[in-house]
Each structure stands twice: as C-alpha cells, then as structure tokens.
C-alpha cells in the first residue's frame, strides 16, 4: 500500500535542521545528509536555525517557513525534509503553508527501509511500521471526503470516507500482525532447534554503517549486501562460523540502529531483533573512526535495552582501524583478563584471528564441560541431556550409576537441571562474592 515510489517524486529536496541545545532533540547534520542521499533524494539546500524549543504550530516558526518557501521557488523543489519528528498537525500546517510535501525524520527512515526490504518478512515488517505511522496522518489526504457517503450506489454503512479508510487500515494492520506472529513462531522453533543441538548464537549488532555486513561476509564468506550507506542490511542472515576450542557457532547479521530509531520500527522488527535478545553473545560492531563514536555506542545500548538484550554478554568490535592514524589490531581486556573489545579492520582482514580468539575465550567460559555421575533416580536429566545432544560419552559404574561426559552451554545446563528438578549446587559451584 505504501511501497509505490514515483520516478520524479522527491528528486530535489530542501533540508531543514534545527540546532537544539544538548538533549533528546539533538540530531547530527552529517548523518541527516547521509539518510537523505540513501533515500535517493537530491538535497539542493540545507536550512539551519537555532531554537530552545520547537514552535507548536510549524516546529520552526513563521519567519523560517517564509525562508523555506523562497528556497523552494528558487530551486523548483517539491519536497522538504526535516531532521526531526513532526506531529501530524505540524506536518499539515507546513504543507498548507509551503504547498509541497513535507517529510520528517521518521518518514524518511521508513522510506529507506521500504526500499531496502528484500524478504517477505522484511516487507511485512516495514509495511506494518508505515501503516502505524500513517494512521495518525490519514486526515491529510481525505479532508475533501469527510462527509458521509451518499447518492446512487453509495448508500450503506453510514461512514465517512475517512472512517472507512481507518477501518481498512486497522484490518490490514491486524492481518500483518497475524502473519508476523507465524514468522515469530517459526523463528522460535529454529532457535529451539539450535539450542537442542547446543549450537551457540553470536548476534552482530551496531550502529548503521559500522561495517557489520562486511565483517559478517569476511568471517563466513557469505554474500550479504554490504555498502557504504545507511541501512544497507535489513533482513537478518544466519551463517555458521568455526570458533577455535568451541566448534561451530551461528552468526546472525541484524539491522543497524540509529539515533531516535522510531519505536514503531523497533516493534515491527521485534521478530528480527529477537535474534539479538536470545543470543549467547553480542558482537557490538563500532566504527572507531566515526566522529560521533561515543554517541553511537550509547544509542545502540539504548535500543538493546528496549529489546531486553542488555543482559546478554557483549564483546565490542572496533572496526575500520585502517582509517585511524595509529590503528593496530589488538584485544582489550578488563582487570580479570577477560576480553571486552577487539580492534580490527574487516575490509582489510586485519585482526580477524584475534576476534576468533576473543570469542573462543568468552564462549568457553560460558560452556559446561564435565563428567556427571547420575543415580538411576536422576534418569530424567540423562534424557534431557540426550535431547539437547550434549552427551559425548556414556559409561556405567558397578552400582548402576550413569557416568556421562557432557558439553553444552552453561545456561542450557542450568535449564536442564531445572526441568529435571535437580538443584544446581549438585553439579555447579556457586559463584562466590568478592568478600567471601
């Protein structure tokens, strides 16, 4: 419904950026330009101003509206794009005053997502986010049809055209939700299958254009689309990757994050982002040469909190060291010697062996590898461990006890113990507090 893009629609665009004081409203001008170019628009002029708070009616004030109108006439542009989120009323007031289409930051990001979506699931997720976004803006296109239907062939429901349109939109949203639920169920089934076979998952997350797909392709020899543009990857891709001392893990390439990523978009991509929330390890890829590096890291951490993935162990991967003056591959460790970050260049293939080593150290520490002695009464645990494909060897003692050599993720072993009704302390030493 919202995927049609006209060839001459929005080719030239006037950009508007307001420099608010430091805070939640602050946006990056350079990133804004990249978003506009990624959407396929041709920015002809950037209009900037400073304000403490947005104007309630037009967001920018009467004087700036007149300035924008003059720039539109000068360049013959048909589109104004704001680097901020506008309310539906502000958008309508601006369109009425400027006599052209007005797009805010959220609409711009949704347009890029609509262009990038390739799979059936990706298209559904983008359409859902667009429908939810457009639901508050329907009145803009239907003000001339707000009266009730009448006349020959139009009598019946007693609805205005606007009410009919809203009802159809609600029905479409409900239909997409139902289809995405099926996708969610399929993904859950695949994840359960991976857990049963004890294959750990490493999800690659990070700010958009940090080099996630390039790193993914380099590690797995996959052919995921990678380009120097925002949101090059939307659809998640899974590949197997061999980690020393651990064996095969599943690498999951996910959608990039961005400042003020629309909440509706996060909700729509919940099934996709679940890969990160349920991973055994997060690889947080960071463009170490980016000017806004620290701010980008903060934004990714905020989105991870939104999807309940902030409790998953994380390894930071500082990519693009080839763009630094004195960048060299190395592993950064905390006071206990545990890897917390790896500095590398995916494009130049520098430091990939260090990344493998760091993942191995972190994953091995999360693995449970031991010989268990189970009595016949504890046979239920044996059955669960076989179901998880975690038993490497099985022997029997003279008294009938089972001697099992097992290897699986520690978290999976704890869940198996809970299912079997066996106390963790029977096989796992409790972690001591620092004062003990």
CSV table of C-alpha atoms in Angstrom, one decimal:
chain,number,residue,atom,x,y,z
A,1,UNK,CA,0.0,0.0,0.0
A,2,UNK,CA,2.8,2.5,0.8
A,3,UNK,CA,5.6,1.0,-1.3
A,4,UNK,CA,5.0,2.8,-4.6
A,5,UNK,CA,7.7,5.3,-5.4
A,6,UNK,CA,7.2,7.7,-8.4
A,7,UNK,CA,10.2,8.3,-10.6
A,8,UNK,CA,10.1,12.1,-10.3
A,9,UNK,CA,8.8,12.2,-6.8
A,10,UNK,CA,11.1,14.0,-4.4
A,11,UNK,CA,14.1,14.1,-6.6
A,12,UNK,CA,15.2,17.5,-5.3
A,13,UNK,CA,14.7,18.3,-1.6
A,14,UNK,CA,15.3,21.2,0.8
A,15,UNK,CA,16.6,20.0,4.1
A,16,UNK,CA,15.8,21.6,7.4
A,17,UNK,CA,17.8,21.2,10.6
A,18,UNK,CA,17.2,22.9,14.0
A,19,UNK,CA,20.2,23.1,16.3
A,20,UNK,CA,18.6,22.5,19.7
A,21,UNK,CA,20.6,22.7,22.9
A,22,UNK,CA,22.2,19.4,24.1
A,23,UNK,CA,19.5,16.9,24.9
A,24,UNK,CA,17.0,14.5,23.5
A,25,UNK,CA,16.1,16.6,20.4
A,26,UNK,CA,19.7,17.0,19.2
A,27,UNK,CA,20.4,15.4,15.8
A,28,UNK,CA,23.5,15.0,13.7
A,29,UNK,CA,23.5,17.1,10.4
A,30,UNK,CA,26.1,14.9,8.7
A,31,UNK,CA,24.0,11.8,9.4
A,32,UNK,CA,20.9,13.6,8.2
A,33,UNK,CA,22.6,14.2,4.8
A,34,UNK,CA,23.6,10.6,4.5
A,35,UNK,CA,20.0,9.5,5.3
A,36,UNK,CA,18.6,11.8,2.5
A,37,UNK,CA,21.1,10.5,0.0
A,38,UNK,CA,20.4,6.9,1.0
A,39,UNK,CA,16.7,7.6,0.3
A,40,UNK,CA,17.5,8.6,-3.2
A,41,UNK,CA,16.8,12.3,-2.9
A,42,UNK,CA,19.0,15.2,-4.2
A,43,UNK,CA,19.5,17.7,-1.4
A,44,UNK,CA,19.7,21.2,-3.0
A,45,UNK,CA,20.0,23.3,0.1
A,46,UNK,CA,20.2,22.9,3.9
A,47,UNK,CA,18.4,25.5,6.1
A,48,UNK,CA,19.5,25.6,9.7
A,49,UNK,CA,18.4,27.6,12.7
A,50,UNK,CA,18.7,27.6,16.5
A,51,UNK,CA,15.8,27.3,18.9
A,52,UNK,CA,15.4,26.3,22.5
A,53,UNK,CA,12.1,24.6,21.9
A,54,UNK,CA,10.1,23.7,18.8
A,55,UNK,CA,7.3,26.0,17.6
A,56,UNK,CA,3.9,24.4,18.5
A,57,UNK,CA,2.3,25.2,15.1
A,58,UNK,CA,5.1,24.8,12.5
A,59,UNK,CA,8.0,23.5,14.5
A,60,UNK,CA,10.3,26.2,13.0
A,61,UNK,CA,8.4,29.5,13.3
A,62,UNK,CA,6.8,31.8,10.7
A,63,UNK,CA,10.0,33.5,9.5
A,64,UNK,CA,11.7,30.3,8.7
A,65,UNK,CA,8.6,29.0,6.9
A,66,UNK,CA,8.8,32.0,4.6
A,67,UNK,CA,12.5,31.4,4.0
A,68,UNK,CA,11.9,27.8,3.1
A,69,UNK,CA,9.1,28.9,0.7
A,70,UNK,CA,11.6,31.2,-1.1
A,71,UNK,CA,14.2,28.4,-1.4
A,72,UNK,CA,11.6,26.0,-2.8
A,73,UNK,CA,10.7,28.6,-5.5
A,74,UNK,CA,14.3,29.2,-6.3
A,75,UNK,CA,15.2,25.6,-6.9
A,76,UNK,CA,11.8,24.3,-8.1
A,77,UNK,CA,11.9,21.7,-5.3
A,78,UNK,CA,8.8,19.7,-4.4
A,79,UNK,CA,9.9,18.2,-1.1
A,80,UNK,CA,11.0,19.5,2.3
A,81,UNK,CA,12.7,17.0,4.7
A,82,UNK,CA,13.1,17.8,8.5
A,83,UNK,CA,15.8,16.2,10.6
A,84,UNK,CA,13.3,15.9,13.4
A,85,UNK,CA,10.0,14.2,14.2
A,86,UNK,CA,7.0,16.3,13.4
A,87,UNK,CA,3.5,15.9,14.8
A,88,UNK,CA,0.7,15.3,12.3
A,89,UNK,CA,-0.7,18.8,12.8
A,90,UNK,CA,2.7,20.4,12.3
A,91,UNK,CA,3.2,18.4,9.1
A,92,UNK,CA,-0.3,19.5,7.8
A,93,UNK,CA,0.4,23.2,8.7
A,94,UNK,CA,3.7,23.2,6.9
A,95,UNK,CA,2.3,21.5,3.8
A,96,UNK,CA,-0.5,24.0,3.7
A,97,UNK,CA,1.9,27.0,4.0
A,98,UNK,CA,4.6,25.6,1.7
A,99,UNK,CA,2.3,23.9,-0.9
A,100,UNK,CA,4.5,20.9,-1.2
A,101,UNK,CA,5.2,17.5,0.5
A,102,UNK,CA,6.8,17.6,4.0
A,103,UNK,CA,8.6,14.6,5.4
A,104,UNK,CA,10.0,14.2,8.9
A,105,UNK,CA,12.9,12.1,10.1
A,106,UNK,CA,10.7,9.1,10.9
A,107,UNK,CA,9.0,9.1,7.5
A,108,UNK,CA,12.5,9.4,5.9
A,109,UNK,CA,13.8,6.3,7.7
A,110,UNK,CA,10.7,4.4,6.9
A,111,UNK,CA,11.1,5.2,3.2
A,112,UNK,CA,14.7,3.9,3.2
A,113,UNK,CA,13.5,0.7,5.0
A,114,UNK,CA,10.8,0.3,2.3
A,115,UNK,CA,13.5,0.4,-0.4
A,116,UNK,CA,15.9,-1.9,1.3
A,117,UNK,CA,13.4,-4.7,2.4
A,118,UNK,CA,14.0,-7.8,0.3
A,119,UNK,CA,12.4,-10.8,2.0
A,120,UNK,CA,8.7,-11.3,2.6
A,121,UNK,CA,9.2,-10.9,6.3
A,122,UNK,CA,11.1,-7.7,5.9
A,123,UNK,CA,8.5,-6.2,3.6
A,124,UNK,CA,5.7,-7.1,6.1
A,125,UNK,CA,7.7,-5.5,9.0
A,126,UNK,CA,8.2,-2.3,7.0
A,127,UNK,CA,4.6,-2.1,5.9
A,128,UNK,CA,3.4,-2.6,9.5
A,129,UNK,CA,5.6,0.3,10.7
A,130,UNK,CA,4.5,2.5,7.8
A,131,UNK,CA,0.8,1.8,8.4
A,132,UNK,CA,1.2,2.6,12.1
A,133,UNK,CA,3.0,5.8,11.2
A,134,UNK,CA,0.4,6.8,8.6
A,135,UNK,CA,-2.6,6.1,10.8
A,136,UNK,CA,-2.3,9.5,12.5
A,137,UNK,CA,-1.8,11.3,9.2
A,138,UNK,CA,-4.8,10.0,7.2
A,139,UNK,CA,-6.8,13.1,7.5
A,140,UNK,CA,-4.2,14.9,5.3
A,141,UNK,CA,-5.3,13.0,2.2
A,142,UNK,CA,-9.0,12.8,2.9
A,143,UNK,CA,-10.2,16.2,4.1
A,144,UNK,CA,-12.4,16.6,1.0
A,145,UNK,CA,-14.1,13.2,1.8
A,146,UNK,CA,-15.0,13.7,5.4
A,147,UNK,CA,-18.7,13.9,4.7
A,148,UNK,CA,-20.8,10.7,4.8
A,149,UNK,CA,-21.3,8.7,1.6
A,150,UNK,CA,-24.5,9.4,-0.4
A,151,UNK,CA,-26.0,9.1,-3.8
A,152,UNK,CA,-26.8,6.2,-6.1
A,153,UNK,CA,-24.7,3.2,-5.3
A,154,UNK,CA,-23.0,4.9,-2.3
A,155,UNK,CA,-25.6,4.4,0.4
A,156,UNK,CA,-25.0,1.9,3.1
A,157,UNK,CA,-22.6,1.8,6.0
A,158,UNK,CA,-23.1,5.4,7.1
A,159,UNK,CA,-19.4,6.0,7.4
A,160,UNK,CA,-17.4,8.9,6.2
A,161,UNK,CA,-14.6,8.0,3.7
A,162,UNK,CA,-12.1,8.8,6.4
A,163,UNK,CA,-13.7,6.4,8.8
A,164,UNK,CA,-13.8,3.7,6.1
A,165,UNK,CA,-10.1,4.2,5.4
A,166,UNK,CA,-9.2,4.0,9.0
A,167,UNK,CA,-11.2,0.8,9.4
A,168,UNK,CA,-9.5,-0.8,6.4
A,169,UNK,CA,-6.1,0.3,7.7
A,170,UNK,CA,-6.9,-1.3,11.1
A,171,UNK,CA,-7.9,-4.6,9.4
A,172,UNK,CA,-4.6,-4.5,7.3
A,173,UNK,CA,-2.5,-4.0,10.5
A,174,UNK,CA,-4.3,-6.8,12.2
A,175,UNK,CA,-3.6,-9.1,9.2
A,176,UNK,CA,0.1,-8.2,9.1
A,177,UNK,CA,0.3,-8.8,12.9
A,178,UNK,CA,-1.1,-12.3,12.4
A,179,UNK,CA,1.3,-13.1,9.6
A,180,UNK,CA,4.3,-11.8,11.6
A,181,UNK,CA,3.2,-14.0,14.6
A,182,UNK,CA,3.6,-17.0,12.3
A,183,UNK,CA,7.1,-15.8,11.4
A,184,UNK,CA,7.9,-15.3,15.1
A,185,UNK,CA,6.8,-18.8,15.8
A,186,UNK,CA,9.0,-20.2,13.0
A,187,UNK,CA,12.0,-18.3,14.3
A,188,UNK,CA,11.3,-19.6,17.8
A,189,UNK,CA,11.2,-23.1,16.5
A,190,UNK,CA,14.6,-22.6,14.7
A,191,UNK,CA,16.1,-21.2,17.8
A,192,UNK,CA,14.8,-24.1,20.0
A,193,UNK,CA,16.3,-26.5,17.4
A,194,UNK,CA,19.7,-24.7,17.7
A,195,UNK,CA,19.6,-24.8,21.5
A,196,UNK,CA,18.8,-28.6,21.4
A,197,UNK,CA,21.8,-29.2,19.2
A,198,UNK,CA,23.9,-27.0,21.6
A,199,UNK,CA,24.9,-24.6,18.8
A,200,UNK,CA,25.7,-21.1,20.4
A,201,UNK,CA,24.5,-18.0,18.6
A,202,UNK,CA,26.5,-14.8,18.2
A,203,UNK,CA,24.4,-11.8,17.1
A,204,UNK,CA,26.2,-8.9,15.3
A,205,UNK,CA,24.7,-5.6,16.3
A,206,UNK,CA,25.7,-2.0,16.0
A,207,UNK,CA,25.1,1.5,14.6
A,208,UNK,CA,24.1,1.6,10.9
A,209,UNK,CA,27.1,1.7,8.5
A,210,UNK,CA,29.5,0.5,11.2
A,211,UNK,CA,30.6,-2.4,8.9
A,212,UNK,CA,28.5,-5.2,10.3
A,213,UNK,CA,27.8,-6.9,7.0
A,214,UNK,CA,31.4,-6.5,5.8
A,215,UNK,CA,32.6,-8.3,8.9
A,216,UNK,CA,29.9,-10.9,8.6
A,217,UNK,CA,30.8,-11.6,4.9
A,218,UNK,CA,34.5,-11.7,5.8
A,219,UNK,CA,34.0,-14.2,8.6
A,220,UNK,CA,31.6,-16.5,6.9
A,221,UNK,CA,32.4,-16.0,3.2
A,222,UNK,CA,28.7,-15.1,2.8
A,223,UNK,CA,27.4,-12.6,0.1
A,224,UNK,CA,25.2,-10.3,2.2
A,225,UNK,CA,24.8,-6.9,0.5
A,226,UNK,CA,27.3,-4.5,2.0
A,227,UNK,CA,27.7,-0.9,1.0
A,228,UNK,CA,28.9,2.4,2.4
A,229,UNK,CA,25.4,3.6,3.1
A,230,UNK,CA,22.9,3.7,5.9
A,231,UNK,CA,20.7,0.6,6.4
A,232,UNK,CA,22.3,-1.4,3.6
A,233,UNK,CA,21.1,-4.6,5.5
A,234,UNK,CA,17.5,-5.0,6.8
A,235,UNK,CA,16.9,-8.7,6.6
A,236,UNK,CA,18.7,-10.9,9.1
A,237,UNK,CA,21.1,-13.6,7.8
A,238,UNK,CA,22.4,-16.6,9.6
A,239,UNK,CA,25.6,-18.5,8.8
A,240,UNK,CA,27.8,-21.0,10.6
A,241,UNK,CA,31.2,-19.9,11.8
A,242,UNK,CA,34.0,-22.0,13.2
A,243,UNK,CA,35.4,-20.8,16.6
A,244,UNK,CA,38.6,-22.4,18.0
A,245,UNK,CA,38.0,-24.6,21.1
A,246,UNK,CA,34.2,-24.1,20.8
A,247,UNK,CA,33.3,-25.5,17.4
A,248,UNK,CA,30.5,-24.2,15.2
A,249,UNK,CA,28.5,-21.1,16.2
A,250,UNK,CA,25.7,-19.4,14.4
A,251,UNK,CA,26.5,-15.8,13.4
A,252,UNK,CA,23.4,-13.6,12.9
A,253,UNK,CA,23.7,-10.3,11.0
A,254,UNK,CA,21.0,-7.8,12.1
A,255,UNK,CA,19.6,-4.5,11.1
A,256,UNK,CA,21.6,-1.4,12.1
A,257,UNK,CA,20.5,1.0,14.8
A,258,UNK,CA,20.3,4.8,14.6
A,259,UNK,CA,19.6,7.8,16.8
A,260,UNK,CA,15.9,8.1,17.7
A,261,UNK,CA,15.1,4.9,15.9
A,262,UNK,CA,11.2,5.1,15.7
A,263,UNK,CA,9.6,3.0,18.4
A,264,UNK,CA,7.1,1.6,15.9
A,265,UNK,CA,10.0,0.4,13.8
A,266,UNK,CA,11.5,-1.4,16.8
A,267,UNK,CA,8.1,-3.0,17.5
A,268,UNK,CA,7.7,-4.0,13.8
A,269,UNK,CA,11.2,-5.6,13.7
A,270,UNK,CA,10.7,-7.4,17.1
A,271,UNK,CA,10.8,-10.9,15.4
A,272,UNK,CA,14.1,-10.0,13.7
A,273,UNK,CA,15.7,-8.3,16.8
A,274,UNK,CA,14.8,-11.3,18.9
A,275,UNK,CA,17.9,-12.9,17.4
A,276,UNK,CA,19.9,-10.4,19.4
A,277,UNK,CA,17.8,-10.8,22.6
A,278,UNK,CA,18.2,-14.6,22.7
A,279,UNK,CA,21.8,-14.8,21.5
A,280,UNK,CA,24.6,-16.3,23.7
A,281,UNK,CA,26.9,-13.4,22.8
A,282,UNK,CA,26.5,-10.0,21.2
A,283,UNK,CA,29.2,-8.6,18.9
A,284,UNK,CA,28.7,-4.9,19.1
A,285,UNK,CA,30.5,-3.5,15.9
A,286,UNK,CA,31.6,0.1,16.2
A,287,UNK,CA,33.0,2.4,13.6
A,288,UNK,CA,36.1,3.5,15.6
A,289,UNK,CA,36.8,6.4,13.1
A,290,UNK,CA,33.4,8.0,13.4
A,291,UNK,CA,33.2,11.5,14.9
A,292,UNK,CA,30.1,10.6,16.9
A,293,UNK,CA,31.6,7.2,18.1
A,294,UNK,CA,30.6,7.5,21.8
A,295,UNK,CA,27.2,8.8,21.0
A,296,UNK,CA,26.6,6.0,18.5
A,297,UNK,CA,27.6,3.4,21.2
A,298,UNK,CA,25.1,5.0,23.6
A,299,UNK,CA,22.3,4.8,21.1
A,300,UNK,CA,22.9,1.1,20.4
A,301,UNK,CA,22.9,0.4,24.1
A,302,UNK,CA,19.5,2.2,24.4
A,303,UNK,CA,18.0,0.1,21.7
A,304,UNK,CA,19.4,-3.1,23.2
A,305,UNK,CA,17.7,-2.1,26.4
A,306,UNK,CA,14.4,-1.7,24.5
A,307,UNK,CA,14.5,-5.2,23.2
A,308,UNK,CA,15.7,-6.7,26.5
A,309,UNK,CA,19.1,-7.7,25.1
A,310,UNK,CA,21.1,-5.6,27.6
A,311,UNK,CA,21.7,-8.6,29.8
A,312,UNK,CA,23.4,-10.7,27.0
A,313,UNK,CA,27.2,-10.8,27.3
A,314,UNK,CA,28.8,-8.3,24.9
A,315,UNK,CA,32.1,-8.1,23.0
A,316,UNK,CA,32.8,-4.7,21.4
A,317,UNK,CA,34.4,-4.8,18.0
A,318,UNK,CA,36.1,-1.6,17.0
A,319,UNK,CA,36.1,-1.8,13.2
A,320,UNK,CA,37.8,0.3,10.5
A,321,UNK,CA,41.2,0.7,12.3
A,322,UNK,CA,42.7,1.2,8.9
A,323,UNK,CA,41.1,4.7,8.9
A,324,UNK,CA,43.0,5.6,12.2
A,325,UNK,CA,46.5,7.1,12.0
A,326,UNK,CA,48.0,4.7,14.5
A,327,UNK,CA,45.4,1.9,14.5
A,328,UNK,CA,46.6,-1.7,15.0
A,329,UNK,CA,44.8,-5.0,15.7
A,330,UNK,CA,44.7,-5.9,19.4
A,331,UNK,CA,42.5,-7.4,22.2
A,332,UNK,CA,41.4,-5.1,25.0
A,333,UNK,CA,40.9,-6.9,28.4
A,334,UNK,CA,39.4,-6.0,31.8
A,335,UNK,CA,41.2,-6.3,35.1
A,336,UNK,CA,40.5,-10.0,35.3
A,337,UNK,CA,42.0,-10.6,31.8
A,338,UNK,CA,38.6,-11.2,30.1
A,339,UNK,CA,38.3,-9.8,26.5
A,340,UNK,CA,36.0,-6.8,26.4
A,341,UNK,CA,36.9,-5.4,22.9
A,342,UNK,CA,38.8,-6.3,19.7
A,343,UNK,CA,40.3,-3.7,17.4
A,344,UNK,CA,40.3,-4.8,13.7
A,345,UNK,CA,39.6,-3.9,10.1
A,346,UNK,CA,37.1,-6.2,8.4
A,347,UNK,CA,37.7,-4.8,5.0
A,348,UNK,CA,41.5,-5.2,5.2
A,349,UNK,CA,41.1,-8.5,7.0
A,350,UNK,CA,43.3,-7.3,9.9
A,351,UNK,CA,42.8,-8.8,13.4
A,352,UNK,CA,40.2,-11.5,12.5
A,353,UNK,CA,42.3,-14.1,14.3
A,354,UNK,CA,42.2,-12.0,17.4
A,355,UNK,CA,38.4,-11.8,17.1
A,356,UNK,CA,38.1,-15.6,16.9
A,357,UNK,CA,40.4,-15.9,19.9
A,358,UNK,CA,38.3,-13.4,22.0
A,359,UNK,CA,35.0,-15.2,21.0
A,360,UNK,CA,36.5,-18.5,22.0
A,361,UNK,CA,37.6,-17.2,25.4
A,362,UNK,CA,34.2,-15.8,26.1
A,363,UNK,CA,32.2,-18.8,24.8
A,364,UNK,CA,34.4,-21.4,26.6
A,365,UNK,CA,33.9,-19.6,29.9
A,366,UNK,CA,30.1,-20.0,29.3
A,367,UNK,CA,30.4,-23.7,28.4
A,368,UNK,CA,29.8,-26.5,30.8
A,369,UNK,CA,32.1,-29.5,30.1
A,370,UNK,CA,32.3,-32.1,32.8
A,371,UNK,CA,31.7,-35.8,33.7
A,372,UNK,CA,28.5,-36.3,35.7
A,373,UNK,CA,27.6,-39.2,37.9
A,374,UNK,CA,23.9,-39.7,38.0
A,375,UNK,CA,21.9,-42.2,40.0
A,376,UNK,CA,19.0,-44.2,38.3
A,377,UNK,CA,16.6,-41.9,40.0
A,378,UNK,CA,18.1,-39.0,38.1
A,379,UNK,CA,17.5,-40.6,34.7
A,380,UNK,CA,15.2,-37.7,33.7
A,381,UNK,CA,18.3,-35.4,33.5
A,382,UNK,CA,20.0,-38.0,31.2
A,383,UNK,CA,17.0,-38.0,28.9
A,384,UNK,CA,17.0,-34.1,28.7
A,385,UNK,CA,20.8,-34.1,28.0
A,386,UNK,CA,20.3,-36.6,25.2
A,387,UNK,CA,17.5,-34.4,23.8
A,388,UNK,CA,20.0,-31.5,23.8
A,389,UNK,CA,22.6,-33.6,22.1
A,390,UNK,CA,25.0,-32.7,24.9
A,391,UNK,CA,26.3,-36.2,25.8
A,392,UNK,CA,29.7,-37.0,24.3
A,393,UNK,CA,30.3,-40.3,26.1
A,394,UNK,CA,28.3,-42.6,28.4
A,395,UNK,CA,29.5,-45.3,30.8
A,396,UNK,CA,28.1,-47.2,33.8
A,397,UNK,CA,29.5,-47.7,37.3
A,398,UNK,CA,29.3,-51.1,39.1
A,399,UNK,CA,26.4,-49.9,41.3
A,400,UNK,CA,24.4,-48.9,38.2
A,401,UNK,CA,25.2,-45.1,38.3
A,402,UNK,CA,25.4,-43.4,34.9
A,403,UNK,CA,28.8,-41.7,34.1
A,404,UNK,CA,28.1,-39.0,31.4
A,405,UNK,CA,30.7,-36.8,29.7
A,406,UNK,CA,28.7,-33.7,28.7
A,407,UNK,CA,29.4,-30.5,26.9
A,408,UNK,CA,26.9,-27.7,26.4
A,409,UNK,CA,26.2,-24.0,27.2
A,410,UNK,CA,26.1,-23.4,30.9
A,411,UNK,CA,22.8,-21.6,30.6
A,412,UNK,CA,21.3,-24.7,28.8
A,413,UNK,CA,22.7,-27.0,31.5
A,414,UNK,CA,21.0,-24.8,34.2
A,415,UNK,CA,17.7,-25.0,32.4
A,416,UNK,CA,18.1,-28.8,32.0
A,417,UNK,CA,18.7,-29.1,35.8
A,418,UNK,CA,15.6,-27.0,36.5
A,419,UNK,CA,13.5,-29.2,34.2
A,420,UNK,CA,14.8,-32.4,35.9
A,421,UNK,CA,14.1,-30.9,39.3
A,422,UNK,CA,17.7,-31.1,40.4
A,423,UNK,CA,19.4,-28.4,42.5
A,424,UNK,CA,22.2,-26.5,40.6
A,425,UNK,CA,24.6,-26.8,43.5
A,426,UNK,CA,24.7,-30.6,42.9
A,427,UNK,CA,27.0,-30.0,39.9
A,428,UNK,CA,27.8,-26.3,39.7
A,429,UNK,CA,29.8,-24.5,42.3
A,430,UNK,CA,28.0,-21.3,43.4
A,431,UNK,CA,29.8,-18.1,42.4
A,432,UNK,CA,31.5,-16.5,45.4
A,433,UNK,CA,31.0,-12.9,46.3
A,434,UNK,CA,34.2,-10.8,46.4
A,435,UNK,CA,34.1,-10.6,50.2
A,436,UNK,CA,33.9,-14.4,50.7
